[in-house]
Amino acid sequence: MAQAQALATNPTSNITPDKVREGIDLEINGRQFRHTGDADMPLLWYLRDVLRLTGTKYSSDHGLGGADLVLVNNKAVSAITLPVHELADKKVTTVEGLAADDGKLHPLQQAFVDENAIGCGYCTPGWLIAGVDLLNRHPQPSDNDIEQLPNLCRCGCQTRVRRAIKRAAAAISGGHA
Ligand code: FES
C-alpha cells in the first residue's frame, strides 16, 4: 500500500538509471564526443550522419579524389577509410573546424575566396584540408608539391587552387597575399 502510494506520487521512483554506456571518446574540432555505436563505422559517416558535419564529402569507397579528407593529429587522412575505433585519443579537424573561434577564416579559406577557387564547391573541403596539411609540411610549396595532392576537381579549378595555396603561403609567412 505504501509502495503504491509512493509510485502514485512519484512515477519514476522505481526506474533504475542505465549504466553509462561504454564507447569511444573522440575529439573533433576541439569538442568531445562519445561514439557508442559500431566501432568499425567509417569516420566519414560518423561525421556526416551522426554529427551532421556535412562539409566532408564522399569521394569513393577508397577515398580517391580527396573530398573526404580530414586532419587527424594535423595530417590529412581519408575519412572513409578510417574506422572510428582508430581515433581514440586523436584529434580530428574537419573543414568546419578550420576557421578561428571568432569566425575568422583560415588563411587558406580566405585565399580560396580571394582567388575564386571554388566552382560547385564539392571538392573544396578536401582541397582545404589537403592544403593545410601541405602548408604545415611545406610552408612555401612548389607547383610540384601542389600537383602531388590527391585531390580532383571536376569543375577545372586546379589553377586557381594552386594560386590560392600560394597566396595562403605568402599570407601565413607574413608576405603580401
Ligand atoms: S569545384 Fe566543383 S568539383 Fe571542384
PDB file of C-alpha atoms and ligand atoms in Angstrom:
ATOM      1  CA  MET A   1       0.000   0.000   0.000  1.00  0.00           C
ATOM      2  CA  ALA A   2       2.784   2.385   0.974  1.00  0.00           C
ATOM      3  CA  GLN A   3       4.688   1.442  -2.197  1.00  0.00           C
ATOM      4  CA  ALA A   4       1.602   2.020  -4.338  1.00  0.00           C
ATOM      5  CA  GLN A   5       1.225   5.450  -2.801  1.00  0.00           C
ATOM      6  CA  ALA A   6       4.893   6.246  -3.495  1.00  0.00           C
ATOM      7  CA  LEU A   7       4.500   5.227  -7.133  1.00  0.00           C
ATOM      8  CA  ALA A   8       1.364   7.276  -7.470  1.00  0.00           C
ATOM      9  CA  THR A   9       3.132  10.411  -6.232  1.00  0.00           C
ATOM     10  CA  ASN A  10       6.475   9.740  -7.966  1.00  0.00           C
ATOM     11  CA  PRO A  11       6.078   7.516 -11.041  1.00  0.00           C
ATOM     12  CA  THR A  12       9.831   7.495 -11.767  1.00  0.00           C
ATOM     13  CA  SER A  13      10.823   6.223  -8.301  1.00  0.00           C
ATOM     14  CA  ASN A  14      11.231   2.594  -9.438  1.00  0.00           C
ATOM     15  CA  ILE A  15      13.320   3.365 -12.531  1.00  0.00           C
ATOM     16  CA  THR A  16      16.945   2.311 -12.231  1.00  0.00           C
ATOM     17  CA  PRO A  17      19.274   4.551 -14.207  1.00  0.00           C
ATOM     18  CA  ASP A  18      21.185   2.850 -17.029  1.00  0.00           C
ATOM     19  CA  LYS A  19      24.891   2.397 -16.568  1.00  0.00           C
ATOM     20  CA  VAL A  20      26.966   4.874 -18.538  1.00  0.00           C
ATOM     21  CA  ARG A  21      27.330   3.246 -21.951  1.00  0.00           C
ATOM     22  CA  GLU A  22      30.816   2.344 -22.978  1.00  0.00           C
ATOM     23  CA  GLY A  23      32.091   3.912 -26.137  1.00  0.00           C
ATOM     24  CA  ILE A  24      34.923   5.541 -27.989  1.00  0.00           C
ATOM     25  CA  ASP A  25      35.892   9.020 -26.882  1.00  0.00           C
ATOM     26  CA  LEU A  26      36.611  11.313 -29.790  1.00  0.00           C
ATOM     27  CA  GLU A  27      37.856  14.862 -30.091  1.00  0.00           C
ATOM     28  CA  ILE A  28      36.501  16.575 -33.167  1.00  0.00           C
ATOM     29  CA  ASN A  29      37.066  20.263 -33.835  1.00  0.00           C
ATOM     30  CA  GLY A  30      38.026  20.735 -30.206  1.00  0.00           C
ATOM     31  CA  ARG A  31      34.847  19.177 -28.821  1.00  0.00           C
ATOM     32  CA  GLN A  32      34.484  15.850 -27.050  1.00  0.00           C
ATOM     33  CA  PHE A  33      32.133  13.133 -28.296  1.00  0.00           C
ATOM     34  CA  ARG A  34      31.439   9.550 -27.250  1.00  0.00           C
ATOM     35  CA  HIS A  35      30.552   7.105 -30.014  1.00  0.00           C
ATOM     36  CA  THR A  36      28.570   4.176 -28.626  1.00  0.00           C
ATOM     37  CA  GLY A  37      27.645   2.577 -31.935  1.00  0.00           C
ATOM     38  CA  ASP A  38      29.532   0.377 -34.370  1.00  0.00           C
ATOM     39  CA  ALA A  39      33.250   0.755 -33.687  1.00  0.00           C
ATOM     40  CA  ASP A  40      34.030  -0.038 -37.319  1.00  0.00           C
ATOM     41  CA  MET A  41      31.885   2.785 -38.639  1.00  0.00           C
ATOM     42  CA  PRO A  42      33.929   4.883 -41.083  1.00  0.00           C
ATOM     43  CA  LEU A  43      34.648   8.335 -39.710  1.00  0.00           C
ATOM     44  CA  LEU A  44      33.020   9.910 -42.777  1.00  0.00           C
ATOM     45  CA  TRP A  45      29.610   8.508 -41.873  1.00  0.00           C
ATOM     46  CA  TYR A  46      30.028   9.364 -38.210  1.00  0.00           C
ATOM     47  CA  LEU A  47      30.759  12.966 -39.162  1.00  0.00           C
ATOM     48  CA  ARG A  48      28.004  13.290 -41.728  1.00  0.00           C
ATOM     49  CA  ASP A  49      25.209  11.074 -40.401  1.00  0.00           C
ATOM     50  CA  VAL A  50      25.688  11.279 -36.632  1.00  0.00           C
ATOM     51  CA  LEU A  51      27.204  14.711 -36.018  1.00  0.00           C
ATOM     52  CA  ARG A  52      25.721  16.327 -39.163  1.00  0.00           C
ATOM     53  CA  LEU A  53      29.091  17.789 -40.046  1.00  0.00           C
ATOM     54  CA  THR A  54      28.450  17.543 -43.774  1.00  0.00           C
ATOM     55  CA  GLY A  55      31.404  19.564 -45.048  1.00  0.00           C
ATOM     56  CA  THR A  56      33.466  16.420 -45.545  1.00  0.00           C
ATOM     57  CA  LYS A  57      32.296  14.743 -48.737  1.00  0.00           C
ATOM     58  CA  TYR A  58      32.204  11.225 -50.159  1.00  0.00           C
ATOM     59  CA  SER A  59      34.831  10.655 -52.855  1.00  0.00           C
ATOM     60  CA  SER A  60      34.806   6.899 -53.369  1.00  0.00           C
ATOM     61  CA  ASP A  61      34.874   3.809 -51.219  1.00  0.00           C
ATOM     62  CA  HIS A  62      38.665   4.081 -51.173  1.00  0.00           C
ATOM     63  CA  GLY A  63      38.953   7.838 -50.755  1.00  0.00           C
ATOM     64  CA  LEU A  64      40.179   8.535 -54.283  1.00  0.00           C
ATOM     65  CA  GLY A  65      39.607  12.149 -55.202  1.00  0.00           C
ATOM     66  CA  GLY A  66      40.311  13.606 -51.790  1.00  0.00           C
ATOM     67  CA  ALA A  67      36.913  15.128 -50.995  1.00  0.00           C
ATOM     68  CA  ASP A  68      36.744  13.067 -47.784  1.00  0.00           C
ATOM     69  CA  LEU A  69      39.977  14.302 -46.246  1.00  0.00           C
ATOM     70  CA  VAL A  70      40.137  15.369 -42.613  1.00  0.00           C
ATOM     71  CA  LEU A  71      43.066  16.193 -40.378  1.00  0.00           C
ATOM     72  CA  VAL A  72      43.946  13.574 -37.776  1.00  0.00           C
ATOM     73  CA  ASN A  73      46.635  14.878 -35.458  1.00  0.00           C
ATOM     74  CA  ASN A  74      47.275  17.520 -38.136  1.00  0.00           C
ATOM     75  CA  LYS A  75      47.801  15.055 -41.001  1.00  0.00           C
ATOM     76  CA  ALA A  76      45.391  14.706 -43.904  1.00  0.00           C
ATOM     77  CA  VAL A  77      43.658  11.312 -43.854  1.00  0.00           C
ATOM     78  CA  SER A  78      40.772   9.816 -45.817  1.00  0.00           C
ATOM     79  CA  ALA A  79      37.720   9.709 -43.545  1.00  0.00           C
ATOM     80  CA  ILE A  80      36.040   6.879 -45.473  1.00  0.00           C
ATOM     81  CA  THR A  81      38.945   4.506 -44.848  1.00  0.00           C
ATOM     82  CA  LEU A  82      39.258   5.317 -41.156  1.00  0.00           C
ATOM     83  CA  PRO A  83      37.128   3.361 -38.671  1.00  0.00           C
ATOM     84  CA  VAL A  84      36.071   5.282 -35.599  1.00  0.00           C
ATOM     85  CA  HIS A  85      37.824   2.850 -33.260  1.00  0.00           C
ATOM     86  CA  GLU A  86      41.197   4.044 -34.567  1.00  0.00           C
ATOM     87  CA  LEU A  87      40.510   7.581 -33.402  1.00  0.00           C
ATOM     88  CA  ALA A  88      40.555   7.238 -29.632  1.00  0.00           C
ATOM     89  CA  ASP A  89      42.892   9.852 -28.140  1.00  0.00           C
ATOM     90  CA  LYS A  90      43.460  11.512 -31.517  1.00  0.00           C
ATOM     91  CA  LYS A  91      42.438  14.986 -32.609  1.00  0.00           C
ATOM     92  CA  VAL A  92      40.237  15.276 -35.673  1.00  0.00           C
ATOM     93  CA  THR A  93      39.759  18.541 -37.532  1.00  0.00           C
ATOM     94  CA  THR A  94      37.212  18.819 -40.304  1.00  0.00           C
ATOM     95  CA  VAL A  95      36.679  21.711 -42.673  1.00  0.00           C
ATOM     96  CA  GLU A  96      34.164  23.078 -40.152  1.00  0.00           C
ATOM     97  CA  GLY A  97      36.997  23.410 -37.640  1.00  0.00           C
ATOM     98  CA  LEU A  98      39.476  25.378 -39.765  1.00  0.00           C
ATOM     99  CA  ALA A  99      38.190  28.855 -39.006  1.00  0.00           C
ATOM    100  CA  ALA A 100      39.087  30.554 -35.724  1.00  0.00           C
ATOM    101  CA  ASP A 101      36.616  30.557 -32.843  1.00  0.00           C
ATOM    102  CA  ASP A 102      35.677  34.168 -33.678  1.00  0.00           C
ATOM    103  CA  GLY A 103      34.737  33.103 -37.216  1.00  0.00           C
ATOM    104  CA  LYS A 104      37.855  34.476 -38.927  1.00  0.00           C
ATOM    105  CA  LEU A 105      38.637  32.260 -41.881  1.00  0.00           C
ATOM    106  CA  HIS A 106      41.831  30.246 -42.019  1.00  0.00           C
ATOM    107  CA  PRO A 107      44.277  31.986 -44.405  1.00  0.00           C
ATOM    108  CA  LEU A 108      43.760  29.192 -46.928  1.00  0.00           C
ATOM    109  CA  GLN A 109      39.978  29.558 -46.786  1.00  0.00           C
ATOM    110  CA  GLN A 110      40.383  33.305 -47.325  1.00  0.00           C
ATOM    111  CA  ALA A 111      42.751  32.671 -50.221  1.00  0.00           C
ATOM    112  CA  PHE A 112      40.191  30.363 -51.878  1.00  0.00           C
ATOM    113  CA  VAL A 113      37.695  33.199 -51.672  1.00  0.00           C
ATOM    114  CA  ASP A 114      40.165  35.788 -52.939  1.00  0.00           C
ATOM    115  CA  GLU A 115      41.285  33.603 -55.858  1.00  0.00           C
ATOM    116  CA  ASN A 116      37.737  32.495 -56.676  1.00  0.00           C
ATOM    117  CA  ALA A 117      38.977  28.912 -56.429  1.00  0.00           C
ATOM    118  CA  ILE A 118      35.527  27.438 -55.776  1.00  0.00           C
ATOM    119  CA  GLY A 119      33.333  26.091 -58.541  1.00  0.00           C
ATOM    120  CA  CYS A 120      30.468  23.847 -57.416  1.00  0.00           C
ATOM    121  CA  GLY A 121      32.284  23.508 -54.089  1.00  0.00           C
ATOM    122  CA  TYR A 122      32.047  19.724 -53.768  1.00  0.00           C
ATOM    123  CA  CYS A 123      35.797  19.219 -53.770  1.00  0.00           C
ATOM    124  CA  THR A 124      36.625  22.376 -51.807  1.00  0.00           C
ATOM    125  CA  PRO A 125      36.636  20.957 -48.244  1.00  0.00           C
ATOM    126  CA  GLY A 126      39.079  18.263 -49.326  1.00  0.00           C
ATOM    127  CA  TRP A 127      41.362  20.771 -51.042  1.00  0.00           C
ATOM    128  CA  LEU A 128      41.337  22.934 -47.912  1.00  0.00           C
ATOM    129  CA  ILE A 129      42.297  20.050 -45.663  1.00  0.00           C
ATOM    130  CA  ALA A 130      44.983  18.821 -48.067  1.00  0.00           C
ATOM    131  CA  GLY A 131      46.239  22.372 -48.466  1.00  0.00           C
ATOM    132  CA  VAL A 132      46.505  22.976 -44.728  1.00  0.00           C
ATOM    133  CA  ASP A 133      48.415  19.714 -44.364  1.00  0.00           C
ATOM    134  CA  LEU A 134      50.719  20.719 -47.237  1.00  0.00           C
ATOM    135  CA  LEU A 135      51.364  24.174 -45.775  1.00  0.00           C
ATOM    136  CA  ASN A 136      52.216  22.559 -42.424  1.00  0.00           C
ATOM    137  CA  ARG A 137      54.798  20.373 -44.170  1.00  0.00           C
ATOM    138  CA  HIS A 138      55.978  22.854 -46.807  1.00  0.00           C
ATOM    139  CA  PRO A 139      55.412  26.493 -45.823  1.00  0.00           C
ATOM    140  CA  GLN A 140      56.397  27.570 -49.366  1.00  0.00           C
ATOM    141  CA  PRO A 141      55.096  24.747 -51.560  1.00  0.00           C
ATOM    142  CA  SER A 142      56.219  24.408 -55.172  1.00  0.00           C
ATOM    143  CA  ASP A 143      53.898  23.756 -58.112  1.00  0.00           C
ATOM    144  CA  ASN A 144      55.059  20.169 -57.986  1.00  0.00           C
ATOM    145  CA  ASP A 145      54.192  19.870 -54.291  1.00  0.00           C
ATOM    146  CA  ILE A 146      50.680  21.085 -55.054  1.00  0.00           C
ATOM    147  CA  GLU A 147      50.297  18.787 -58.039  1.00  0.00           C
ATOM    148  CA  GLN A 148      51.138  15.823 -55.806  1.00  0.00           C
ATOM    149  CA  LEU A 149      47.979  16.385 -53.763  1.00  0.00           C
ATOM    150  CA  PRO A 150      45.428  13.595 -54.283  1.00  0.00           C
ATOM    151  CA  ASN A 151      42.502  15.951 -54.861  1.00  0.00           C
ATOM    152  CA  LEU A 152      40.440  16.073 -58.024  1.00  0.00           C
ATOM    153  CA  CYS A 153      38.194  18.870 -59.238  1.00  0.00           C
ATOM    154  CA  ARG A 154      35.658  18.239 -61.968  1.00  0.00           C
ATOM    155  CA  CYS A 155      34.983  21.967 -62.325  1.00  0.00           C
ATOM    156  CA  GLY A 156      38.513  22.698 -63.503  1.00  0.00           C
ATOM    157  CA  CYS A 157      39.589  24.905 -60.595  1.00  0.00           C
ATOM    158  CA  GLN A 158      43.080  23.417 -60.251  1.00  0.00           C
ATOM    159  CA  THR A 159      44.926  26.515 -61.490  1.00  0.00           C
ATOM    160  CA  ARG A 160      43.031  28.798 -59.140  1.00  0.00           C
ATOM    161  CA  VAL A 161      43.522  26.329 -56.279  1.00  0.00           C
ATOM    162  CA  ARG A 162      47.255  26.428 -56.914  1.00  0.00           C
ATOM    163  CA  ARG A 163      47.212  30.226 -56.794  1.00  0.00           C
ATOM    164  CA  ALA A 164      45.160  30.109 -53.589  1.00  0.00           C
ATOM    165  CA  ILE A 165      47.600  27.782 -51.849  1.00  0.00           C
ATOM    166  CA  LYS A 166      50.500  30.050 -52.807  1.00  0.00           C
ATOM    167  CA  ARG A 167      48.574  33.122 -51.683  1.00  0.00           C
ATOM    168  CA  ALA A 168      47.923  31.479 -48.320  1.00  0.00           C
ATOM    169  CA  ALA A 169      51.591  30.529 -48.014  1.00  0.00           C
ATOM    170  CA  ALA A 170      52.525  34.180 -48.531  1.00  0.00           C
ATOM    171  CA  ALA A 171      49.900  35.359 -46.049  1.00  0.00           C
ATOM    172  CA  ILE A 172      50.992  32.883 -43.384  1.00  0.00           C
ATOM    173  CA  SER A 173      54.663  33.782 -43.806  1.00  0.00           C
ATOM    174  CA  GLY A 174      53.815  37.468 -43.443  1.00  0.00           C
ATOM    175  CA  GLY A 175      54.225  38.445 -47.081  1.00  0.00           C
ATOM    176  CA  HIS A 176      51.627  40.181 -49.168  1.00  0.00           C
ATOM    177  CA  ALA A 177      48.916  37.807 -50.302  1.00  0.00           C
TER     178      ALA A 177
HETATM  179  S1  FES B   1      34.664  22.997 -57.516  1.00  0.00           S
HETATM  180 FE1  FES B   1      33.306  21.523 -58.400  1.00  0.00          FE
HETATM  181  S2  FES B   1      34.384  19.635 -58.208  1.00  0.00           S
HETATM  182 FE2  FES B   1      35.816  21.146 -57.660  1.00  0.00          FE
END
